């Protein structure tokens, strides 16, 4: 970019022309010669939530047209695999002895066509001995029926942070508080609903499994595929094409993909598989699903001194990633942005006969924020003070060096009060309160609600905190960047190209990005936890600097000058001796010269850091509630999300907008529901509430940058912040709109029915 830095500018996404014209190439679209003659797999799924398998009759299915094979756990010789989080919870990839949720794979049919496989799957007959279905968390905790008998309890993981003094009671813990308030909050179960459902294709090529998967990190998935296919990592080649959304659920490796290699080897033919939307709703890992008991205490002047959180996490039917999210993410972020000296946080993970839970945009941090923000609202209501001012009174003061909270979490940098002020000023907070007072005075049916949230989250916190990158310059002066992160909508191609151009001067439209191929990029942490820019981008930035240094050495040799005298004219992409730009060597010439000397103009690098970063911000939500019907209209959303140094404001705003939409959806619309027998009643998009533009206002984004010292870019994560800030703000706005009617809390989603019922109940109790 002539005359200045490309970083910090609103560069249009390189990816978009392809997606808007020819479209992406997703796992189900892959047209590779190695997949010629591929057959199709379809899975037989449990129709009951909990039961023992008495028998599986596959004979009728084997006689169906086009059927090549029908397999069960027994015919494939599948052995139970213990959970790494609780070894007593072991299961096979296809249910063998019992089923634990509706939709769990029980058998697989392979046929010449998808229709034939689907038809034959309906001819597999499974005889079940029914067991009680445990859907409710507290029922599962109390039940004598065990989902994993060997575990001895349906509580499969438990942790406590800090805690009360030994042998003390809750009454003693809060004894010094002038005011205490308790709450029971349900952070409801939601489905990720990516536009691209899961799909995969597998084949064997010269003794190696080649498999295309829709995942957030091919490198991270390799261990699971190695274990499922015989334990030889060198014999596994995973490829990730375009991915149509992940939201955390595509971090996991699932039984369906893991079994395709065995099916392909058994038949000696490539095998494809694609789930339906209903299968996706029942089997792609769900998010949130956390029941929270909170007690908050402090002075009548508004100082919070004590906070206790017990988060009961729904693991669903498997003891997988969802089991540990509460301990590892909710617990350390429990105090949020507040200076609370006395804290106790306990988490209990419980298995139920529902779809397993997993990572979902924010993964534990939105749950922690929702709990403390609702608690702050209840506390402010109890003492009769403005909720924004109570928050301000308890915020951690601005810090530009590491700060350790009462639960032992170390934050990098923070300026929470400025974020709150920016959001309140932009929203016109005092004017909104005045309008609200006028509506209440008039007794209007449509009441105004104002919700405020202040949050901090952890990003890039999964160990090891590192990422690899490789940059290769070609003979024509173009370059290829290889990254261990994997895009599924974030704009990596644009951002990584900007970072490479900034240091090398190679135009970003001449830079190609390669990801998601374990042969071409052997190591990588994938894309999750908002880690990509601060680790993957930092690796590209570091690699570009190292590449320039390498090129300077070669240019000095070719120009017969001292390396210290060589400069790079980034506007022209040429190296020359300082003061004599007429004689220069461009990237193409250097690449050719390097190859002639038996080398490649390439750099491999590994960026490492020793801590996570902590984006923060404040949101103000304004809603209108029709008290006669309970209908909620989302009027405004003001978002100040501080993600450190901004590389591309366009990408930043896009992530914030998407996050707000997803957070608002949870607050107002989305909820996975089951009937009493464990049958999903929201198993398609006709029954499950997906938000659209018609339910959303135009978002008002307030920019704020507080660079971190954790990486040279000064950047933090932004992919999850919008969700974390918006959800409690919208929920609080709904509660605030009807608080004068005696309503103190409404669980999410705040549907019209639920809001109307809360109003009626409050009226009956008054």
XYZ file of C-alpha atoms in Angstrom:
766
model
C 0.000 0.000 0.000
C 1.867 3.064 -1.259
C 2.665 5.713 1.307
C 1.494 3.912 4.438
C 0.551 0.736 6.260
C -2.159 -1.558 4.983
C -2.860 -2.636 8.546
C -5.795 -0.942 10.202
C -7.578 -0.242 6.901
C -10.941 -1.590 5.695
C -9.630 -3.964 3.035
C -12.342 -5.902 1.192
C -12.334 -9.656 1.733
C -10.378 -11.622 -0.871
C -12.585 -14.646 -0.254
C -15.889 -13.092 -1.187
C -15.814 -13.062 -5.012
C -15.551 -16.852 -5.070
C -18.290 -17.378 -2.488
C -20.585 -14.896 -4.224
C -20.076 -16.280 -7.745
C -18.986 -19.881 -8.231
C -19.443 -20.739 -4.551
C -17.244 -22.612 -2.141
C -16.059 -26.183 -2.475
C -17.268 -28.016 0.616
C -16.680 -31.593 1.743
C -19.708 -32.887 -0.136
C -18.606 -31.026 -3.299
C -15.103 -32.476 -3.532
C -14.496 -33.884 -7.014
C -11.177 -35.661 -6.757
C -10.070 -38.502 -9.076
C -9.301 -40.588 -6.016
C -13.031 -40.575 -5.195
C -14.095 -42.079 -8.520
C -16.675 -44.797 -8.002
C -17.466 -43.698 -4.459
C -20.297 -45.413 -2.607
C -22.579 -43.837 -0.010
C -23.002 -44.442 3.709
C -26.135 -43.881 5.799
C -26.408 -44.417 9.541
C -29.079 -46.196 11.511
C -29.832 -44.070 14.564
C -31.375 -44.793 17.910
C -35.069 -44.002 18.184
C -34.996 -44.132 21.985
C -33.163 -41.909 24.433
C -31.990 -44.594 26.853
C -32.063 -48.334 26.567
C -30.083 -51.523 26.289
C -29.686 -53.087 22.851
C -31.156 -56.583 22.891
C -30.572 -57.356 19.213
C -29.905 -55.778 15.821
C -31.425 -57.467 12.749
C -29.558 -56.471 9.561
C -30.726 -59.277 7.277
C -33.519 -57.363 5.547
C -31.225 -54.414 4.929
C -28.586 -56.638 3.326
C -31.171 -57.798 0.777
C -32.085 -54.276 -0.339
C -31.040 -53.103 -3.859
C -27.528 -51.705 -4.153
C -26.505 -52.559 -0.598
C -22.851 -53.511 -0.274
C -22.458 -53.810 3.498
C -24.276 -53.339 6.799
C -22.191 -53.020 9.946
C -22.712 -52.828 13.686
C -20.248 -52.361 16.518
C -19.952 -56.148 16.690
C -19.267 -56.747 12.994
C -16.668 -53.973 12.931
C -15.036 -55.270 16.106
C -15.319 -51.908 17.816
C -13.921 -51.733 21.326
C -15.159 -49.345 24.045
C -13.020 -46.214 24.312
C -12.793 -44.584 27.765
C -13.390 -40.848 28.058
C -10.171 -38.958 28.878
C -12.164 -36.927 31.410
C -13.699 -39.912 33.212
C -12.336 -43.338 32.265
C -15.413 -45.055 33.687
C -17.464 -43.530 30.872
C -16.505 -45.763 27.941
C -18.412 -46.209 24.681
C -18.030 -47.549 21.147
C -18.318 -45.397 18.008
C -21.466 -47.329 17.100
C -23.644 -48.044 20.121
C -22.972 -51.607 21.203
C -24.523 -52.467 24.557
C -26.853 -49.511 25.091
C -28.003 -46.244 23.548
C -27.820 -42.951 25.409
C -29.627 -40.394 23.225
C -32.039 -40.260 20.305
C -29.989 -40.109 17.124
C -26.951 -42.003 18.404
C -25.471 -44.137 15.567
C -26.263 -47.829 16.013
C -25.396 -49.275 12.592
C -24.201 -48.138 9.179
C -25.334 -49.130 5.691
C -23.172 -48.714 2.590
C -24.788 -48.797 -0.836
C -24.168 -47.691 -4.390
C -26.331 -44.573 -4.013
C -27.403 -42.378 -1.117
C -31.071 -43.169 -1.698
C -30.370 -46.901 -1.615
C -28.359 -46.558 1.590
C -31.081 -44.450 3.202
C -33.827 -46.873 2.223
C -31.856 -49.847 3.503
C -31.103 -48.120 6.811
C -34.845 -48.083 7.478
C -34.814 -51.886 7.186
C -32.415 -52.388 10.089
C -34.463 -53.431 13.124
C -33.162 -52.792 16.635
C -34.797 -54.305 19.712
C -34.384 -52.136 22.823
C -35.046 -52.723 26.494
C -36.201 -49.286 27.605
C -34.532 -47.471 30.502
C -35.710 -44.246 32.162
C -34.793 -41.205 30.067
C -32.950 -38.574 32.095
C -33.452 -35.202 30.422
C -33.441 -32.730 33.304
C -30.076 -31.993 34.943
C -31.316 -32.083 38.510
C -33.340 -35.230 37.876
C -30.212 -36.880 36.477
C -28.232 -35.877 39.567
C -30.819 -37.391 41.895
C -31.651 -40.496 39.860
C -30.614 -44.021 40.784
C -30.586 -44.824 37.060
C -27.040 -44.433 35.775
C -26.183 -43.567 32.190
C -22.682 -45.002 32.738
C -22.926 -47.698 35.397
C -19.187 -47.810 35.926
C -19.058 -44.117 36.854
C -21.146 -44.691 39.972
C -22.994 -41.402 39.445
C -24.384 -39.221 36.699
C -22.120 -36.455 38.016
C -18.991 -37.268 36.014
C -16.732 -34.273 36.710
C -16.565 -31.821 39.612
C -14.336 -28.877 40.531
C -14.161 -26.080 43.097
C -12.144 -22.858 42.895
C -11.146 -21.073 46.091
C -14.239 -21.754 48.154
C -15.453 -21.083 51.623
C -13.287 -21.883 54.643
C -13.385 -25.572 55.484
C -16.466 -26.673 57.423
C -18.125 -23.262 56.989
C -21.622 -22.741 55.626
C -23.005 -20.401 53.010
C -24.565 -18.383 55.799
C -21.139 -17.893 57.359
C -19.570 -17.036 53.981
C -22.068 -14.212 53.446
C -22.359 -13.251 57.141
C -20.687 -9.845 56.720
C -22.922 -8.800 53.800
C -25.610 -6.211 54.396
C -27.464 -7.488 51.341
C -27.537 -10.914 49.698
C -29.498 -11.977 46.646
C -29.833 -15.462 45.182
C -30.788 -16.550 41.708
C -31.354 -19.656 39.634
C -30.518 -19.076 35.965
C -30.810 -21.460 33.043
C -28.351 -20.853 30.229
C -30.349 -22.948 27.817
C -29.207 -25.584 25.351
C -28.713 -24.312 21.788
C -27.788 -25.921 18.462
C -24.927 -24.561 16.314
C -26.882 -24.754 13.018
C -23.985 -24.188 10.579
C -25.197 -23.640 7.025
C -23.028 -26.585 5.959
C -23.964 -29.766 7.772
C -21.262 -32.369 8.307
C -19.988 -34.333 5.335
C -16.941 -36.431 4.592
C -15.340 -38.607 1.931
C -12.670 -41.274 2.459
C -10.476 -43.462 0.297
C -7.228 -45.409 0.539
C -4.368 -44.411 -1.742
C -1.171 -46.490 -1.719
C -1.842 -47.682 1.816
C -2.742 -44.251 3.179
C -6.163 -43.013 4.217
C -7.057 -39.804 2.399
C -10.108 -38.179 3.947
C -11.891 -34.889 3.382
C -13.648 -33.541 6.489
C -15.544 -30.425 7.492
C -13.591 -29.422 10.583
C -12.159 -26.429 12.421
C -8.711 -28.014 12.534
C -7.517 -30.948 10.470
C -4.239 -31.227 12.355
C -6.000 -31.483 15.699
C -8.327 -34.154 14.339
C -5.505 -36.387 13.196
C -5.043 -38.224 16.494
C -8.664 -39.362 16.541
C -8.510 -40.582 12.933
C -5.203 -42.326 13.611
C -6.714 -44.184 16.568
C -9.812 -45.122 14.572
C -7.773 -46.517 11.675
C -5.056 -48.559 13.243
C -2.688 -46.179 14.974
C -0.282 -45.185 12.168
C -0.216 -41.383 11.982
C 1.899 -41.395 8.800
C -0.875 -43.329 7.052
C -3.458 -40.574 7.646
C -3.905 -37.630 5.267
C -6.722 -35.252 6.245
C -7.892 -32.434 3.986
C -10.252 -29.613 4.903
C -11.885 -27.848 1.958
C -14.124 -24.806 2.496
C -16.121 -25.038 5.708
C -19.577 -23.500 5.921
C -19.569 -22.541 9.584
C -18.390 -24.292 12.709
C -19.116 -22.217 15.847
C -17.145 -24.710 17.961
C -19.171 -27.815 17.124
C -16.786 -28.831 14.335
C -13.772 -28.985 16.627
C -14.793 -32.478 17.695
C -14.333 -35.584 15.567
C -17.536 -37.616 15.353
C -18.249 -41.301 14.936
C -19.612 -40.966 11.411
C -16.417 -39.461 9.963
C -14.164 -41.704 12.025
C -15.773 -44.885 10.689
C -15.530 -44.053 6.972
C -11.912 -45.185 6.719
C -12.752 -48.668 7.972
C -15.740 -48.885 5.629
C -13.625 -47.831 2.653
C -10.892 -50.320 3.486
C -13.435 -53.116 3.951
C -15.025 -52.516 0.542
C -11.942 -51.416 -1.341
C -13.856 -48.378 -2.628
C -14.147 -44.701 -1.667
C -17.032 -43.911 0.692
C -18.957 -40.660 1.010
C -21.325 -39.520 3.750
C -23.462 -36.447 4.334
C -25.895 -35.882 7.166
C -29.355 -34.376 6.808
C -30.353 -31.226 8.671
C -32.359 -33.280 11.172
C -29.368 -35.549 11.762
C -27.252 -32.474 12.306
C -29.696 -31.058 14.848
C -29.637 -34.352 16.784
C -25.948 -35.230 16.549
C -23.749 -32.185 15.921
C -22.718 -31.139 19.427
C -24.971 -28.661 21.220
C -23.861 -25.651 23.217
C -24.425 -23.874 26.557
C -26.835 -26.100 28.600
C -25.738 -24.833 31.986
C -27.846 -24.427 35.125
C -26.487 -21.747 37.452
C -27.121 -21.115 41.130
C -25.728 -17.757 42.247
C -25.570 -15.795 45.454
C -24.206 -12.257 45.480
C -23.668 -10.092 48.531
C -22.345 -6.699 49.554
C -23.191 -3.336 51.068
C -26.317 -1.231 50.644
C -24.095 1.424 49.104
C -23.466 -0.915 46.175
C -20.101 -2.559 46.827
C -20.141 -6.276 45.991
C -17.939 -8.211 48.410
C -19.010 -11.849 47.989
C -20.042 -14.013 45.053
C -20.823 -17.708 44.850
C -21.545 -19.645 41.666
C -22.447 -23.291 41.288
C -22.625 -24.150 37.595
C -24.186 -27.493 36.732
C -23.065 -28.366 33.224
C -25.108 -30.660 30.998
C -22.627 -32.970 29.272
C -25.329 -34.662 27.254
C -24.979 -38.382 26.624
C -21.192 -38.548 26.225
C -18.395 -37.504 28.537
C -16.624 -35.370 25.963
C -15.584 -31.782 25.423
C -18.823 -30.416 26.864
C -17.998 -32.030 30.193
C -14.940 -29.888 30.852
C -16.002 -26.521 29.437
C -17.558 -25.390 32.707
C -14.502 -26.209 34.839
C -11.978 -24.848 32.393
C -13.715 -21.732 31.043
C -16.637 -20.705 33.254
C -14.706 -21.103 36.498
C -11.689 -18.833 35.812
C -13.868 -16.103 34.299
C -16.546 -16.179 36.999
C -15.779 -12.749 38.497
C -15.803 -11.077 35.092
C -14.757 -7.410 35.149
C -15.508 -6.921 38.833
C -13.231 -6.492 41.845
C -14.906 -9.003 44.147
C -12.598 -10.059 46.994
C -14.478 -13.176 48.172
C -15.351 -15.789 45.571
C -16.425 -19.382 45.433
C -17.001 -21.201 42.151
C -18.025 -24.810 41.855
C -18.830 -26.737 38.697
C -20.497 -30.102 38.361
C -20.783 -31.871 35.007
C -23.724 -34.237 34.614
C -24.601 -36.724 31.871
C -28.146 -36.777 30.492
C -29.931 -38.639 27.697
C -29.565 -35.777 25.258
C -27.257 -34.814 22.407
C -23.689 -34.413 23.724
C -22.601 -30.846 24.318
C -19.397 -29.371 23.021
C -17.747 -26.032 22.311
C -20.100 -23.293 21.147
C -19.095 -19.694 20.380
C -17.445 -18.542 23.611
C -17.419 -21.966 25.246
C -17.939 -21.283 28.941
C -17.112 -17.586 28.929
C -20.602 -16.431 27.835
C -22.039 -18.592 30.596
C -19.776 -16.987 33.201
C -20.650 -13.503 31.950
C -24.372 -14.221 31.872
C -24.288 -15.401 35.488
C -22.387 -12.457 36.952
C -24.262 -9.881 34.864
C -27.673 -11.184 35.927
C -26.413 -11.291 39.508
C -25.321 -7.649 39.279
C -28.773 -6.693 37.986
C -30.509 -8.491 40.848
C -28.164 -6.876 43.355
C -28.766 -3.398 41.910
C -32.530 -3.982 41.951
C -32.412 -5.107 45.578
C -30.600 -1.973 46.784
C -32.557 0.327 44.485
C -29.626 1.676 42.496
C -29.053 2.092 38.760
C -27.551 -1.120 37.337
C -24.981 0.754 35.233
C -23.744 2.687 38.264
C -23.500 -0.436 40.413
C -21.369 -1.948 37.694
C -19.149 1.131 37.525
C -18.731 1.078 41.312
C -17.396 -2.496 41.225
C -15.238 -2.490 38.079
C -11.572 -3.417 38.286
C -9.639 -0.168 37.829
C -7.751 0.401 34.593
C -4.565 -1.681 34.390
C -1.889 -1.902 31.706
C 0.110 -4.625 33.411
C -1.114 -8.096 34.394
C -3.897 -8.166 36.980
C -4.787 -11.244 39.052
C -8.411 -11.731 40.045
C -9.768 -13.314 43.209
C -10.132 -16.657 41.428
C -6.481 -16.531 40.350
C -6.971 -15.662 36.674
C -4.355 -13.273 35.257
C -5.708 -10.662 32.814
C -3.304 -8.876 30.463
C -4.631 -5.299 30.102
C -8.010 -3.736 30.736
C -9.882 -0.447 30.754
C -13.385 -1.553 31.574
C -14.762 1.790 32.735
C -13.883 3.531 29.468
C -15.661 0.784 27.514
C -18.737 1.222 29.697
C -18.657 5.006 29.294
C -18.345 4.755 25.513
C -21.305 2.385 25.249
C -23.492 4.433 27.598
C -22.641 7.722 25.882
C -23.354 6.328 22.416
C -26.652 4.856 23.590
C -27.716 8.099 25.252
C -28.321 6.222 28.494
C -29.806 9.051 30.561
C -32.240 9.912 27.775
C -33.288 6.276 27.511
C -33.983 6.136 31.249
C -36.051 9.312 30.955
C -38.096 7.827 28.105
C -38.569 4.647 30.113
C -39.845 6.629 33.113
C -42.303 8.517 30.905
C -43.702 5.293 29.429
C -44.121 3.784 32.863
C -45.843 6.915 34.111
C -48.268 6.816 31.183
C -49.105 3.152 31.713
C -48.466 2.358 28.042
C -48.705 -1.250 26.906
C -45.350 -1.017 25.156
C -42.644 -0.560 27.755
C -38.961 0.236 27.190
C -36.226 -2.013 28.556
C -32.547 -1.093 28.846
C -29.920 -3.742 29.467
C -26.251 -3.160 30.216
C -23.451 -5.710 30.274
C -19.724 -5.325 30.838
C -17.575 -8.335 30.090
C -14.078 -9.708 29.772
C -13.217 -12.989 28.096
C -10.215 -15.206 27.549
C -8.937 -15.845 24.007
C -6.065 -17.929 22.705
C -5.904 -19.706 26.026
C -5.684 -23.347 24.929
C -2.247 -24.941 25.364
C 0.133 -25.040 23.683
C -0.126 -21.322 22.945
C 1.698 -21.409 19.628
C 1.157 -21.558 15.892
C 3.280 -22.399 12.875
C 3.483 -20.601 9.547
C 5.408 -21.042 6.330
C 5.872 -18.510 3.536
C 7.222 -19.505 0.135
C 8.156 -17.070 -2.657
C 7.802 -18.347 -6.223
C 9.768 -17.577 -9.382
C 7.160 -15.066 -10.561
C 7.371 -13.093 -7.313
C 4.081 -14.363 -5.921
C 3.934 -16.079 -2.549
C 2.112 -18.843 -0.731
C 1.345 -18.677 2.977
C 0.795 -21.961 4.821
C -1.078 -21.709 8.117
C -2.129 -24.089 10.874
C -5.332 -22.134 11.419
C -8.411 -23.048 9.431
C -10.965 -20.502 8.168
C -14.688 -21.091 8.255
C -15.904 -17.562 7.636
C -13.438 -15.415 9.572
C -11.516 -13.905 6.636
C -8.113 -15.491 7.211
C -7.112 -15.204 3.552
C -7.559 -11.447 3.693
C -5.957 -10.864 7.089
C -2.982 -13.175 6.570
C -2.328 -11.635 3.132
C -2.428 -8.164 4.669
C 0.121 -9.172 7.304
C 2.426 -10.704 4.685
C 2.120 -7.690 2.368
C 2.810 -5.287 5.212
C 6.286 -6.756 5.770
C 7.245 -8.001 2.301
C 5.586 -5.553 -0.073
C 4.207 -8.484 -2.121
C 0.678 -7.388 -3.119
C -1.961 -9.331 -1.232
C -3.698 -10.354 -4.454
C -0.492 -12.239 -5.345
C -0.517 -14.156 -2.068
C -2.235 -17.560 -1.819
C -3.307 -19.109 1.468
C -3.036 -22.864 2.136
C -4.590 -24.482 5.202
C -6.245 -27.665 6.377
C -4.068 -30.238 4.633
C -2.039 -32.370 7.033
C 0.510 -33.234 4.356
C 1.139 -29.622 3.361
C 0.713 -28.187 6.886
C 1.667 -30.955 9.326
C 1.132 -28.996 12.551
C -1.443 -26.465 13.603
C -3.860 -25.549 16.349
C -6.874 -24.913 14.134
C -9.410 -22.141 14.617
C -11.193 -21.994 17.947
C -11.209 -19.898 21.088
C -10.601 -16.698 19.070
C -6.943 -17.672 18.739
C -6.373 -17.258 15.021
C -5.100 -13.709 14.599
C -3.164 -13.441 17.829
C -1.349 -16.732 17.225
C -1.786 -17.756 13.584
C -1.646 -14.174 12.319
C 1.275 -13.422 14.614
C 3.087 -16.432 13.135
C 2.556 -15.107 9.591
C 3.739 -11.656 10.684
C 6.830 -13.176 12.326
C 7.498 -15.373 9.289
C 7.247 -12.396 6.925
C 9.845 -10.489 8.952
C 12.149 -13.516 8.932
C 11.609 -13.964 5.189
C 12.645 -10.353 4.539
C 15.776 -10.891 6.618
C 16.630 -13.986 4.588
C 15.999 -12.127 1.343
C 18.240 -9.252 2.449
C 21.129 -11.645 2.913
C 20.681 -12.973 -0.616
C 20.211 -9.475 -2.068
C 23.402 -8.313 -0.364
C 25.264 -11.171 -1.984
C 23.846 -10.454 -5.443
C 24.385 -6.702 -5.146
C 27.835 -7.174 -3.634
C 27.028 -5.013 -0.640
C 26.872 -5.291 3.137
C 23.633 -6.737 4.435
C 23.260 -3.794 6.793
C 23.048 -1.482 3.780
C 20.205 -3.377 2.079
C 16.720 -1.911 2.341
C 13.360 -3.130 1.061
C 11.234 -0.719 -0.933
C 7.838 -2.180 -0.008
C 6.005 -0.073 -2.574
C 7.921 -1.826 -5.359
C 8.781 -5.084 -3.628
C 12.470 -4.580 -4.427
C 15.688 -4.728 -2.413
C 18.473 -2.209 -3.039
C 21.428 -0.574 -1.404
C 20.342 2.425 0.649
C 20.582 5.561 -1.498
C 20.836 3.712 -4.837
C 17.324 2.458 -5.674
C 18.039 2.261 -9.411
C 19.879 -1.040 -8.973
C 17.547 -3.469 -7.212
C 16.523 -7.080 -6.940
C 12.858 -8.000 -6.788
C 11.245 -10.994 -5.132
C 11.090 -12.933 -8.421
C 14.793 -12.485 -9.102
C 15.662 -13.495 -5.558
C 13.483 -16.595 -5.736
C 15.190 -17.715 -8.961
C 18.645 -16.962 -7.585
C 17.898 -18.862 -4.392
C 16.814 -21.912 -6.336
C 19.906 -21.749 -8.546
C 21.958 -21.897 -5.349
C 20.117 -25.038 -4.266
C 17.849 -23.329 -1.767
C 14.233 -22.168 -1.658
C 13.185 -18.655 -0.784
C 11.058 -20.026 2.026
C 10.778 -19.546 5.750
C 9.244 -21.821 8.390
C 8.495 -20.266 11.727
C 6.792 -20.992 15.023
C 5.235 -18.227 17.076
C 4.907 -18.919 20.792
C 3.531 -16.944 23.705
C 3.174 -17.699 27.385
C -0.310 -16.365 28.113
C -3.763 -15.748 26.733
C -5.321 -12.371 25.980
C -8.466 -10.882 27.483
C -10.714 -8.866 25.181
C -13.353 -6.824 26.961
C -16.187 -4.451 26.285
C -19.625 -3.171 27.142
C -23.005 -3.545 25.441
C -26.233 -1.605 25.815
C -29.417 -3.208 24.559
C -32.763 -1.478 24.125
C -35.955 -3.467 23.693
C -39.648 -2.766 23.609
C -41.989 -5.206 25.343
C -45.721 -5.297 24.692
C -46.990 -6.090 28.182
C -50.344 -7.268 26.844
C -48.824 -10.011 24.669
C -45.248 -10.441 25.896
C -43.862 -9.680 22.439
C -40.282 -8.383 22.461
C -38.893 -6.059 19.804
C -35.140 -5.502 19.774
C -34.724 -1.781 19.040
C -31.023 -1.037 19.474
C -27.739 -2.738 20.267
C -24.709 -0.604 21.086
C -21.480 -2.615 21.234
C -18.047 -1.531 22.373
C -15.794 -4.552 21.905
C -12.087 -3.969 22.571
C -9.957 -6.590 20.815
C -6.655 -4.752 21.030
C -5.041 -3.548 17.838
C -7.370 -3.819 14.849
C -5.823 -5.257 11.672
C -8.899 -4.853 9.447
C -11.951 -2.950 10.779
C -14.165 -4.593 8.162
C -13.361 -8.068 9.464
C -13.701 -6.835 13.046
C -17.170 -5.425 12.424
C -18.230 -8.591 10.638
C -17.270 -10.733 13.618
C -19.010 -8.362 16.032
C -22.176 -8.324 13.916
C -22.261 -12.114 13.700
C -21.617 -12.447 17.411
C -24.401 -10.028 18.338
C -26.853 -11.873 16.090
C -25.958 -15.188 17.711
C -26.135 -13.732 21.220
C -29.462 -12.045 20.579
C -30.795 -15.300 19.148
C -30.021 -17.113 22.387
C -31.530 -14.343 24.481
C -34.788 -14.171 22.541
C -35.409 -17.197 20.306
C -33.162 -20.259 20.323
C -33.714 -23.320 22.493
C -33.247 -27.048 21.957
C -36.115 -28.904 23.605
C -36.964 -32.538 24.345
C -40.168 -34.218 25.439
C -40.316 -36.260 28.646
C -39.183 -39.400 26.801
C -36.093 -37.706 25.398
C -37.398 -37.212 21.873
C -36.090 -33.986 20.322
C -38.940 -31.641 19.400
C -36.673 -29.078 17.700
C -34.973 -31.397 15.232
C -35.330 -29.212 12.149
C -35.336 -25.539 11.226
C -39.134 -25.475 11.079
C -39.280 -26.105 14.838
C -36.002 -24.569 15.998
C -35.899 -20.764 16.183
C -33.110 -19.442 13.970
C -32.843 -15.651 14.032
C -33.034 -13.588 10.836
C -32.435 -9.977 9.900
C -36.087 -9.141 10.515
C -35.654 -9.740 14.265
C -32.485 -7.649 14.541
C -31.788 -3.911 14.634
C -28.873 -2.220 12.899
C -25.928 -2.607 15.247
C -24.080 0.447 16.558
C -20.417 -0.520 16.856
C -18.151 1.676 18.999
C -14.457 1.078 18.333
C -11.903 0.974 21.120
C -8.347 -0.359 20.977
C -6.265 -1.335 24.002
C -3.278 -3.229 22.557
C -1.959 -6.227 24.424
C 1.699 -6.964 25.135
C 1.146 -10.711 24.644
C 1.947 -10.669 20.912
C 3.780 -8.225 18.611
C 0.565 -7.339 16.796
C -1.070 -6.121 20.000
C -4.175 -8.041 18.861
C -6.678 -10.040 20.870
C -9.494 -12.298 19.699
C -12.817 -10.923 18.442
C -14.731 -13.929 17.116
C -16.705 -14.561 20.307
C -16.873 -11.151 22.001
C -20.094 -9.992 20.360
C -21.901 -13.073 21.626
C -20.552 -12.720 25.153
C -21.532 -9.073 25.501
C -24.891 -9.136 23.732
C -26.656 -12.093 25.340
C -26.835 -10.776 28.927
C -27.529 -7.223 27.727
C -30.557 -8.315 25.698
C -31.835 -10.604 28.460
C -31.416 -7.833 31.036
C -33.240 -5.370 28.781
C -36.248 -7.690 28.617
C -36.274 -8.149 32.397
C -35.829 -4.402 32.881
C -38.802 -3.585 30.648
C -41.194 -5.381 33.015
C -39.348 -4.979 36.323
C -41.801 -2.292 37.467
C -44.527 -4.932 37.213
C -42.740 -7.112 39.774
C -40.754 -9.337 37.400
C -37.167 -9.853 38.577
C -35.919 -12.542 36.187
C -36.932 -14.298 32.976
C -34.886 -17.232 31.758
C -33.692 -17.331 28.170
C -35.061 -17.462 25.588
C -37.341 -14.553 26.445
C -40.103 -15.622 24.075
C -43.438 -13.839 24.012
C -45.050 -16.727 25.865
C -42.412 -16.756 28.583
C -42.504 -12.971 29.048
C -46.322 -12.953 29.187
C -46.324 -15.752 31.754
C -43.795 -13.884 33.929
C -45.991 -10.775 33.845
C -49.080 -12.778 34.787
C -47.302 -14.581 37.603
C -45.944 -11.327 39.027
C -49.445 -9.833 38.895
C -50.929 -12.807 40.716
C -48.287 -12.589 43.446
C -48.692 -8.865 44.041
